[in-house]
Amino acid sequence: MFEKLQKAPLDKIFKLLAEYRADERTDKIDLGIGVYKDKNGNTPIMSSVRKAEKQIFDEATTKTYIGVSGNRGFCDAIADLVFDNSVDGSRISSVQAPGGTGSIWVLLQVIKRARPNGKIWISDPSWPNHYPMCQLAGLEPNYYPYFDHETGKVKFDEMLACLDGLSEEDTVLLHGCCHNPTGANLTNDQWDKVAQSLKRTGAFPFVDLAYLGFGEGLEQDAYGLRKLASTQPEMMLAFSASKNFGLYRERAGVAFCIGKDQLAADIAFSQMGNVVRASYSQPPDHGAEIVRVILNDKDLRKEWEGEVKEVRERVKYLRKKLANAIRERSNSSDFDFIVEHSGMFSLLGLTLEQVNELKKQSAIYMLDDSRISIAGIPEEKIAQMADALIKITR
Ligand SMILES: Cc1ncc(COP(=O)(O)O)c(C=O)c1O
């Protein structure tokens, strides 16, 4: 049977990682994979997470099934963290899912059931998994204008003009904060305009929230999604705890539906549960329980908020240091946009040829579209990076 198929293309990020690992040069730099690295180059387990894990180890009494909708305490704590009081709680329903990806998957299935012929709109460019996930769910993905490669900023007028032309059959997938891959984000004023546009056209908002707290702060990063939650009759949101709790491999996420009223939210809940049961039956509990413990314990929560702040400030510091190093060497402000971006990534706007040359000449590895993971920059190699970037773009 299998010989009738062809090998599926390797995910770009994992292909790059394999290339990086095979490179024997000792001064090589990996800017590809989207994980946070501390100043020692490690992706550490947060101290609040370790403490919560110890508590769970000491106190848990069973490993019996958790149920289709997962860890309810986790979902409720994330609902509070994300939405605060922006929407009446009776209109929100949620299921825990395996990470942000699992949450997006469950929600796409529900969209497909409700709007079998609907179109879904994703930013140009977007997280590389959005497009294939929409396709696999049987939804037709389209791009709305988003990133201006010349200026490193959001092409907001073009984006808004596109959104203004949508209808009630359309779904718009928006990055809640810390846009991946570009690093360029909407201002609060632009979020207000997006909310007005969606309200006017009736297009359905779907927010992907994978980096809450990594941009400007836990509250500031929630501005856009809360604006939507407080103004739109319906919406969806996929939350990931992979990055902001450092729980990448534990697969903790939440799929949220906001309905017009409680009845609509209940219907959405049963549909999500039905998808989950037929997909993987129930989500893994360990990561979710860690988050539940942290968010419900005053001291642990404070400690976690401090740890998120530390990550956020380190990423900002690395952004500044890289942009300064380039400016000092080149006397040009061409890469100043790196400081204006926020979150783990920046899209540098290089050509594929330049990206390949950087790999060949300087052992610097970034994604083909020139996305770099700022959160993975080794600080001691910033000068080397700046020199290489100037050389390649001169
Ligand atoms: C925009 C975006 N959405 C979703 C995800 C999925 O995260 P998870 O690892 O929790 O599945 C990522 C992870 O890189 C992401 O960047």
Tab-separated table of C-alpha atoms and ligand atoms in Angstrom:
chain	number	residue	atom	x	y	z
A	1	MET	CA	0.000	0.000	0.000
A	2	PHE	CA	2.596	2.571	1.044
A	3	GLU	CA	4.559	2.371	-2.199
A	4	LYS	CA	1.588	4.019	-3.895
A	5	LEU	CA	2.390	7.160	-1.884
A	6	GLN	CA	5.294	9.559	-2.138
A	7	LYS	CA	7.352	10.737	0.799
A	8	ALA	CA	5.688	13.771	2.377
A	9	PRO	CA	7.800	16.952	2.390
A	10	LEU	CA	9.807	17.419	5.576
A	11	ASP	CA	8.659	20.316	7.774
A	12	LYS	CA	10.930	23.268	6.911
A	13	ILE	CA	11.962	23.912	10.478
A	14	PHE	CA	12.997	20.332	11.159
A	15	LYS	CA	14.802	20.141	7.813
A	16	LEU	CA	16.817	23.223	8.758
A	17	LEU	CA	17.614	21.766	12.177
A	18	ALA	CA	18.964	18.582	10.562
A	19	GLU	CA	21.175	20.684	8.270
A	20	TYR	CA	22.406	22.724	11.229
A	21	ARG	CA	23.260	19.627	13.237
A	22	ALA	CA	25.222	18.152	10.337
A	23	ASP	CA	27.308	21.364	9.948
A	24	GLU	CA	30.723	20.802	11.553
A	25	ARG	CA	31.725	24.465	11.831
A	26	THR	CA	32.144	25.376	15.505
A	27	ASP	CA	30.976	28.990	15.099
A	28	LYS	CA	27.588	28.010	13.611
A	29	ILE	CA	24.450	29.845	14.798
A	30	ASP	CA	20.946	28.346	14.886
A	31	LEU	CA	18.219	30.990	14.526
A	32	GLY	CA	15.649	28.563	13.164
A	33	ILE	CA	13.759	26.714	15.848
A	34	GLY	CA	11.234	28.760	17.847
A	35	VAL	CA	12.203	27.971	21.398
A	36	TYR	CA	13.430	30.366	24.058
A	37	LYS	CA	17.051	29.981	25.092
A	38	ASP	CA	18.572	31.567	28.193
A	39	LYS	CA	22.036	33.135	28.305
A	40	ASN	CA	23.615	29.691	28.635
A	41	GLY	CA	21.848	28.479	25.494
A	42	ASN	CA	19.430	26.258	27.437
A	43	THR	CA	15.641	26.047	27.272
A	44	PRO	CA	15.129	25.752	31.018
A	45	ILE	CA	12.252	24.347	33.027
A	46	MET	CA	10.724	27.325	34.833
A	47	SER	CA	11.171	27.294	38.600
A	48	SER	CA	7.392	27.762	39.126
A	49	VAL	CA	6.817	24.715	36.895
A	50	ARG	CA	9.281	22.576	38.856
A	51	LYS	CA	7.565	23.507	42.133
A	52	ALA	CA	4.110	22.748	40.739
A	53	GLU	CA	5.368	19.416	39.392
A	54	LYS	CA	6.751	18.485	42.798
A	55	GLN	CA	3.431	19.343	44.409
A	56	ILE	CA	1.561	17.223	41.858
A	57	PHE	CA	3.996	14.335	42.389
A	58	ASP	CA	3.469	14.467	46.144
A	59	GLU	CA	-0.293	14.965	46.126
A	60	ALA	CA	-1.805	13.270	43.049
A	61	THR	CA	-3.698	10.090	43.887
A	62	THR	CA	-4.808	8.787	40.489
A	63	LYS	CA	-4.041	8.626	36.796
A	64	THR	CA	-7.559	7.683	35.763
A	65	TYR	CA	-9.094	9.264	32.629
A	66	ILE	CA	-9.566	13.016	32.814
A	67	GLY	CA	-12.532	13.203	30.394
A	68	VAL	CA	-13.061	14.464	26.862
A	69	SER	CA	-12.967	18.186	27.726
A	70	GLY	CA	-9.796	17.805	29.812
A	71	ASN	CA	-8.718	19.527	32.994
A	72	ARG	CA	-11.533	21.950	33.857
A	73	GLY	CA	-9.530	23.879	36.467
A	74	PHE	CA	-6.877	24.534	33.798
A	75	CYS	CA	-9.427	25.713	31.203
A	76	ASP	CA	-11.121	28.029	33.724
A	77	ALA	CA	-7.828	29.520	34.899
A	78	ILE	CA	-6.767	30.191	31.298
A	79	ALA	CA	-10.171	31.723	30.529
A	80	ASP	CA	-9.631	34.193	33.408
A	81	LEU	CA	-6.051	34.916	32.375
A	82	VAL	CA	-6.913	35.493	28.726
A	83	PHE	CA	-10.348	37.146	28.730
A	84	ASP	CA	-10.394	38.677	32.204
A	85	ASN	CA	-13.843	40.322	32.330
A	86	SER	CA	-14.050	41.273	28.660
A	87	VAL	CA	-16.961	38.906	27.982
A	88	ASP	CA	-19.752	37.297	30.012
A	89	GLY	CA	-18.428	33.909	31.195
A	90	SER	CA	-21.685	32.134	30.315
A	91	ARG	CA	-20.942	32.781	26.613
A	92	ILE	CA	-17.542	31.034	26.773
A	93	SER	CA	-17.049	27.311	26.321
A	94	SER	CA	-13.734	25.506	26.281
A	95	VAL	CA	-11.993	22.188	25.901
A	96	GLN	CA	-8.416	21.436	26.777
A	97	ALA	CA	-6.446	20.227	23.753
A	98	PRO	CA	-2.891	19.057	22.996
A	99	GLY	CA	-1.080	22.405	22.742
A	100	GLY	CA	-1.948	25.347	20.556
A	101	THR	CA	-1.850	23.129	17.474
A	102	GLY	CA	-4.346	20.652	18.946
A	103	SER	CA	-6.612	23.562	19.922
A	104	ILE	CA	-6.483	25.052	16.418
A	105	TRP	CA	-7.265	21.620	15.017
A	106	VAL	CA	-10.379	21.130	17.133
A	107	LEU	CA	-11.642	24.618	16.270
A	108	LEU	CA	-11.047	24.190	12.530
A	109	GLN	CA	-13.154	21.030	12.623
A	110	VAL	CA	-16.016	22.922	14.249
A	111	ILE	CA	-15.758	25.697	11.632
A	112	LYS	CA	-15.850	23.075	8.881
A	113	ARG	CA	-19.062	21.647	10.358
A	114	ALA	CA	-20.729	25.043	10.730
A	115	ARG	CA	-19.541	26.493	7.399
A	116	PRO	CA	-18.646	23.626	5.076
A	117	ASN	CA	-18.024	25.964	2.145
A	118	GLY	CA	-16.564	28.865	4.086
A	119	LYS	CA	-13.217	30.461	3.382
A	120	ILE	CA	-10.591	31.077	6.009
A	121	TRP	CA	-8.223	34.052	5.792
A	122	ILE	CA	-4.720	33.940	7.204
A	123	SER	CA	-2.055	36.652	7.309
A	124	ASP	CA	0.527	36.876	4.541
A	125	PRO	CA	2.791	35.401	5.815
A	126	SER	CA	1.606	33.301	8.744
A	127	TRP	CA	2.840	30.510	10.987
A	128	PRO	CA	3.712	27.852	8.387
A	129	ASN	CA	1.362	25.294	9.933
A	130	HIS	CA	-1.792	27.415	9.505
A	131	TYR	CA	-2.124	26.819	5.779
A	132	PRO	CA	-1.745	23.005	5.785
A	133	MET	CA	-3.934	22.697	8.876
A	134	CYS	CA	-6.763	24.592	7.151
A	135	GLN	CA	-6.331	22.438	4.065
A	136	LEU	CA	-6.360	19.215	6.075
A	137	ALA	CA	-9.548	20.377	7.773
A	138	GLY	CA	-11.109	20.884	4.331
A	139	LEU	CA	-11.251	24.680	4.575
A	140	GLU	CA	-10.041	26.881	1.758
A	141	PRO	CA	-7.162	29.046	3.010
A	142	ASN	CA	-6.636	32.550	1.559
A	143	TYR	CA	-4.145	35.233	2.508
A	144	TYR	CA	-4.923	38.776	3.661
A	145	PRO	CA	-2.102	41.366	3.188
A	146	TYR	CA	-0.071	41.740	6.363
A	147	PHE	CA	3.686	42.289	6.215
A	148	ASP	CA	5.572	44.912	4.238
A	149	HIS	CA	8.979	43.403	3.461
A	150	GLU	CA	10.404	46.836	2.586
A	151	THR	CA	9.604	48.576	5.857
A	152	GLY	CA	9.359	45.635	8.263
A	153	LYS	CA	5.921	46.941	9.344
A	154	VAL	CA	2.290	45.819	9.023
A	155	LYS	CA	0.632	46.954	5.760
A	156	PHE	CA	-2.382	47.982	7.728
A	157	ASP	CA	-4.328	49.891	5.092
A	158	GLU	CA	-4.162	46.953	2.685
A	159	MET	CA	-5.044	44.506	5.421
A	160	LEU	CA	-8.074	46.528	6.458
A	161	ALA	CA	-9.246	47.004	2.868
A	162	CYS	CA	-9.182	43.221	2.445
A	163	LEU	CA	-11.055	42.609	5.711
A	164	ASP	CA	-13.638	45.236	4.752
A	165	GLY	CA	-14.467	43.166	1.674
A	166	LEU	CA	-15.293	39.956	3.602
A	167	SER	CA	-18.698	38.539	4.433
A	168	GLU	CA	-20.444	36.371	7.010
A	169	GLU	CA	-19.142	33.221	5.317
A	170	ASP	CA	-15.527	34.183	6.010
A	171	THR	CA	-13.325	33.373	8.988
A	172	VAL	CA	-10.325	35.576	9.816
A	173	LEU	CA	-7.406	34.004	11.659
A	174	LEU	CA	-5.526	36.655	13.657
A	175	HIS	CA	-2.389	36.299	15.780
A	176	GLY	CA	-3.328	37.526	19.269
A	177	CYS	CA	0.162	39.012	19.826
A	178	CYS	CA	3.812	38.404	18.919
A	179	HIS	CA	3.103	37.623	15.265
A	180	ASN	CA	4.905	34.548	13.958
A	181	PRO	CA	6.917	34.744	11.690
A	182	THR	CA	7.147	38.524	11.207
A	183	GLY	CA	7.334	40.017	14.737
A	184	ALA	CA	5.258	42.975	13.419
A	185	ASN	CA	2.048	43.527	15.376
A	186	LEU	CA	-1.111	45.606	15.290
A	187	THR	CA	-1.282	48.703	17.487
A	188	ASN	CA	-4.255	49.055	19.857
A	189	ASP	CA	-5.778	51.573	17.489
A	190	GLN	CA	-5.445	49.103	14.612
A	191	TRP	CA	-7.067	46.357	16.693
A	192	ASP	CA	-10.001	48.730	17.276
A	193	LYS	CA	-10.336	49.202	13.530
A	194	VAL	CA	-10.163	45.452	12.879
A	195	ALA	CA	-12.895	44.922	15.475
A	196	GLN	CA	-15.093	47.556	13.796
A	197	SER	CA	-14.532	45.980	10.381
A	198	LEU	CA	-15.407	42.455	11.574
A	199	LYS	CA	-18.494	43.745	13.329
A	200	ARG	CA	-19.599	45.506	10.158
A	201	THR	CA	-18.993	42.611	7.738
A	202	GLY	CA	-19.977	39.773	10.079
A	203	ALA	CA	-16.757	37.878	9.281
A	204	PHE	CA	-15.892	35.449	12.065
A	205	PRO	CA	-12.778	36.134	14.217
A	206	PHE	CA	-10.460	33.285	15.188
A	207	VAL	CA	-7.491	34.262	17.388
A	208	ASP	CA	-4.336	32.180	17.697
A	209	LEU	CA	-2.677	33.068	21.023
A	210	ALA	CA	0.638	31.246	21.361
A	211	TYR	CA	2.810	33.887	23.071
A	212	LEU	CA	0.767	35.735	25.684
A	213	GLY	CA	3.176	37.730	27.875
A	214	PHE	CA	6.166	37.534	25.524
A	215	GLY	CA	5.452	40.862	23.776
A	216	GLU	CA	4.699	43.834	26.022
A	217	GLY	CA	3.149	42.142	29.079
A	218	LEU	CA	0.374	39.718	30.052
A	219	GLU	CA	-2.226	42.498	30.075
A	220	GLN	CA	-0.943	44.534	27.126
A	221	ASP	CA	-0.679	41.467	24.879
A	222	ALA	CA	-4.352	40.671	25.544
A	223	TYR	CA	-5.634	44.027	24.274
A	224	GLY	CA	-6.676	42.886	20.803
A	225	LEU	CA	-8.331	39.631	21.754
A	226	ARG	CA	-10.212	41.324	24.592
A	227	LYS	CA	-11.336	44.040	22.229
A	228	LEU	CA	-12.764	41.332	19.954
A	229	ALA	CA	-14.295	39.401	22.859
A	230	SER	CA	-16.055	42.534	24.097
A	231	THR	CA	-17.355	43.683	20.705
A	232	GLN	CA	-18.054	40.624	18.536
A	233	PRO	CA	-21.101	38.386	18.845
A	234	GLU	CA	-19.032	35.241	18.318
A	235	MET	CA	-15.379	34.228	18.174
A	236	MET	CA	-12.877	31.426	18.694
A	237	LEU	CA	-9.483	31.434	20.365
A	238	ALA	CA	-6.728	28.820	20.507
A	239	PHE	CA	-4.414	29.194	23.504
A	240	SER	CA	-1.006	27.567	23.839
A	241	ALA	CA	0.888	27.151	27.122
A	242	SER	CA	3.930	25.774	25.278
A	243	LYS	CA	5.999	28.952	25.273
A	244	ASN	CA	4.827	31.083	28.183
A	245	PHE	CA	4.985	28.168	30.628
A	246	GLY	CA	7.943	26.507	28.845
A	247	LEU	CA	5.860	23.336	28.537
A	248	TYR	CA	6.603	22.648	24.866
A	249	ARG	CA	6.561	18.857	25.054
A	250	GLU	CA	3.699	18.545	27.528
A	251	ARG	CA	1.140	19.695	24.955
A	252	ALA	CA	-1.101	21.974	27.005
A	253	GLY	CA	-3.590	24.229	25.207
A	254	VAL	CA	-7.210	25.357	25.264
A	255	ALA	CA	-9.774	25.703	22.460
A	256	PHE	CA	-12.299	28.443	23.278
A	257	CYS	CA	-15.597	29.248	21.584
A	258	ILE	CA	-17.553	32.383	22.432
A	259	GLY	CA	-21.202	32.127	21.409
A	260	LYS	CA	-23.959	34.727	21.091
A	261	ASP	CA	-25.467	33.368	24.297
A	262	GLN	CA	-25.169	30.465	26.697
A	263	LEU	CA	-27.112	28.104	24.455
A	264	ALA	CA	-24.755	28.761	21.533
A	265	ALA	CA	-21.756	28.243	23.826
A	266	ASP	CA	-23.225	24.905	24.989
A	267	ILE	CA	-23.699	23.764	21.408
A	268	ALA	CA	-20.111	24.744	20.601
A	269	PHE	CA	-18.916	22.828	23.680
A	270	SER	CA	-20.688	19.644	22.609
A	271	GLN	CA	-19.329	19.977	19.056
A	272	MET	CA	-15.774	20.433	20.318
A	273	GLY	CA	-16.184	17.406	22.592
A	274	ASN	CA	-17.505	15.371	19.691
A	275	VAL	CA	-14.454	16.277	17.573
A	276	VAL	CA	-12.073	15.482	20.441
A	277	ARG	CA	-13.640	12.082	21.122
A	278	ALA	CA	-13.313	11.015	17.499
A	279	SER	CA	-9.793	12.482	17.115
A	280	TYR	CA	-7.760	11.512	20.203
A	281	SER	CA	-10.432	10.880	22.851
A	282	GLN	CA	-8.908	12.996	25.633
A	283	PRO	CA	-5.992	15.394	26.083
A	284	PRO	CA	-2.855	14.702	28.173
A	285	ASP	CA	-3.200	16.076	31.698
A	286	HIS	CA	0.267	16.653	33.104
A	287	GLY	CA	1.069	20.056	31.545
A	288	ALA	CA	-2.455	21.322	32.126
A	289	GLU	CA	-2.336	20.343	35.784
A	290	ILE	CA	0.986	22.165	36.212
A	291	VAL	CA	-0.577	25.350	34.808
A	292	ARG	CA	-3.697	24.920	36.939
A	293	VAL	CA	-1.587	24.611	40.099
A	294	ILE	CA	0.523	27.670	39.216
A	295	LEU	CA	-2.380	29.949	38.343
A	296	ASN	CA	-4.341	29.005	41.472
A	297	ASP	CA	-1.481	29.526	43.916
A	298	LYS	CA	-0.726	33.165	44.752
A	299	ASP	CA	3.014	32.678	45.269
A	300	LEU	CA	3.574	30.369	42.319
A	301	ARG	CA	1.579	32.669	40.073
A	302	LYS	CA	3.684	35.635	41.129
A	303	GLU	CA	6.848	33.647	40.522
A	304	TRP	CA	5.616	32.577	37.055
A	305	GLU	CA	4.706	36.161	36.134
A	306	GLY	CA	8.256	37.136	37.104
A	307	GLU	CA	9.688	34.369	34.945
A	308	VAL	CA	7.606	35.442	31.934
A	309	LYS	CA	8.819	38.998	32.483
A	310	GLU	CA	12.409	37.783	32.530
A	311	VAL	CA	11.953	36.068	29.152
A	312	ARG	CA	10.223	39.122	27.699
A	313	GLU	CA	12.964	41.479	28.883
A	314	ARG	CA	15.743	39.243	27.658
A	315	VAL	CA	14.182	39.080	24.183
A	316	LYS	CA	13.825	42.876	24.121
A	317	TYR	CA	17.442	43.232	25.233
A	318	LEU	CA	18.624	40.902	22.447
A	319	ARG	CA	16.587	42.879	19.904
A	320	LYS	CA	18.246	46.117	20.993
A	321	LYS	CA	21.702	44.614	21.078
A	322	LEU	CA	21.411	43.178	17.555
A	323	ALA	CA	19.920	46.339	16.045
A	324	ASN	CA	22.594	48.508	17.735
A	325	ALA	CA	25.396	46.241	16.557
A	326	ILE	CA	24.157	46.524	12.973
A	327	ARG	CA	23.651	50.282	13.203
A	328	GLU	CA	27.114	50.910	14.699
A	329	ARG	CA	28.824	48.876	12.004
A	330	SER	CA	26.816	49.989	8.987
A	331	ASN	CA	25.800	53.518	9.903
A	332	SER	CA	22.338	52.670	8.622
A	333	SER	CA	18.954	52.281	10.257
A	334	ASP	CA	17.872	49.515	7.843
A	335	PHE	CA	17.457	46.952	10.608
A	336	ASP	CA	16.011	49.252	13.290
A	337	PHE	CA	12.639	47.583	12.813
A	338	ILE	CA	14.018	44.641	14.842
A	339	VAL	CA	13.558	46.772	17.982
A	340	GLU	CA	10.016	47.753	17.055
A	341	HIS	CA	9.008	44.123	16.550
A	342	SER	CA	7.911	42.055	19.513
A	343	GLY	CA	7.764	38.425	20.503
A	344	MET	CA	10.170	35.652	19.690
A	345	PHE	CA	10.642	36.297	15.968
A	346	SER	CA	11.544	38.856	13.328
A	347	LEU	CA	11.338	38.530	9.590
A	348	LEU	CA	14.447	40.217	8.163
A	349	GLY	CA	13.173	40.653	4.617
A	350	LEU	CA	16.182	38.903	2.985
A	351	THR	CA	15.990	37.019	-0.290
A	352	LEU	CA	16.318	33.231	-0.393
A	353	GLU	CA	19.686	33.716	-2.054
A	354	GLN	CA	20.900	35.882	0.842
A	355	VAL	CA	19.594	33.349	3.370
A	356	ASN	CA	21.489	30.568	1.597
A	357	GLU	CA	24.669	32.643	1.389
A	358	LEU	CA	24.509	33.361	5.126
A	359	LYS	CA	24.354	29.639	5.705
A	360	LYS	CA	27.221	28.918	3.321
A	361	GLN	CA	29.552	31.777	4.193
A	362	SER	CA	28.828	32.355	7.870
A	363	ALA	CA	27.135	29.179	9.209
A	364	ILE	CA	24.079	31.239	10.189
A	365	TYR	CA	20.872	29.240	9.919
A	366	MET	CA	17.475	30.925	9.536
A	367	LEU	CA	14.235	29.912	7.823
A	368	ASP	CA	14.047	30.348	4.029
A	369	ASP	CA	11.747	33.362	4.413
A	370	SER	CA	14.479	34.998	6.627
A	371	ARG	CA	12.619	34.551	9.914
A	372	ILE	CA	15.014	34.563	12.847
A	373	SER	CA	14.246	33.432	16.355
A	374	ILE	CA	15.419	36.402	18.423
A	375	ALA	CA	14.797	34.386	21.574
A	376	GLY	CA	17.454	31.907	20.423
A	377	ILE	CA	20.276	34.354	19.614
A	378	PRO	CA	23.494	33.510	21.475
A	379	GLU	CA	24.510	36.879	22.891
A	380	GLU	CA	28.224	36.339	22.377
A	381	LYS	CA	27.655	35.850	18.653
A	382	ILE	CA	25.744	39.068	17.995
A	383	ALA	CA	28.813	40.843	16.567
A	384	GLN	CA	29.422	37.915	14.222
A	385	MET	CA	25.763	38.034	13.148
A	386	ALA	CA	25.819	41.779	12.555
A	387	ASP	CA	28.985	41.537	10.416
A	388	ALA	CA	27.500	38.717	8.350
A	389	LEU	CA	24.174	40.531	7.815
A	390	ILE	CA	25.886	43.722	6.695
A	391	LYS	CA	28.150	41.821	4.320
A	392	ILE	CA	25.239	39.983	2.721
A	393	THR	CA	22.999	43.017	2.297
A	394	ARG	CA	25.641	45.530	1.208
B	1	LIG	C1	1.455	31.206	15.876
B	1	LIG	C2	1.539	29.860	16.512
B	1	LIG	N1	0.400	29.189	16.750
B	1	LIG	C3	0.408	27.988	17.341
B	1	LIG	C4	1.585	27.387	17.700
B	1	LIG	C5	1.508	26.014	18.304
B	1	LIG	O1	2.032	25.856	19.543
B	1	LIG	P1	2.028	24.451	20.261
B	1	LIG	O2	3.457	24.036	20.342
B	1	LIG	O3	1.423	24.716	21.585
B	1	LIG	O4	1.232	23.491	19.464
B	1	LIG	C6	2.803	28.028	17.458
B	1	LIG	C7	4.060	27.399	17.800
B	1	LIG	O5	5.110	27.645	17.303
B	1	LIG	C8	2.774	29.311	16.853
B	1	LIG	O6	3.888	29.986	16.597
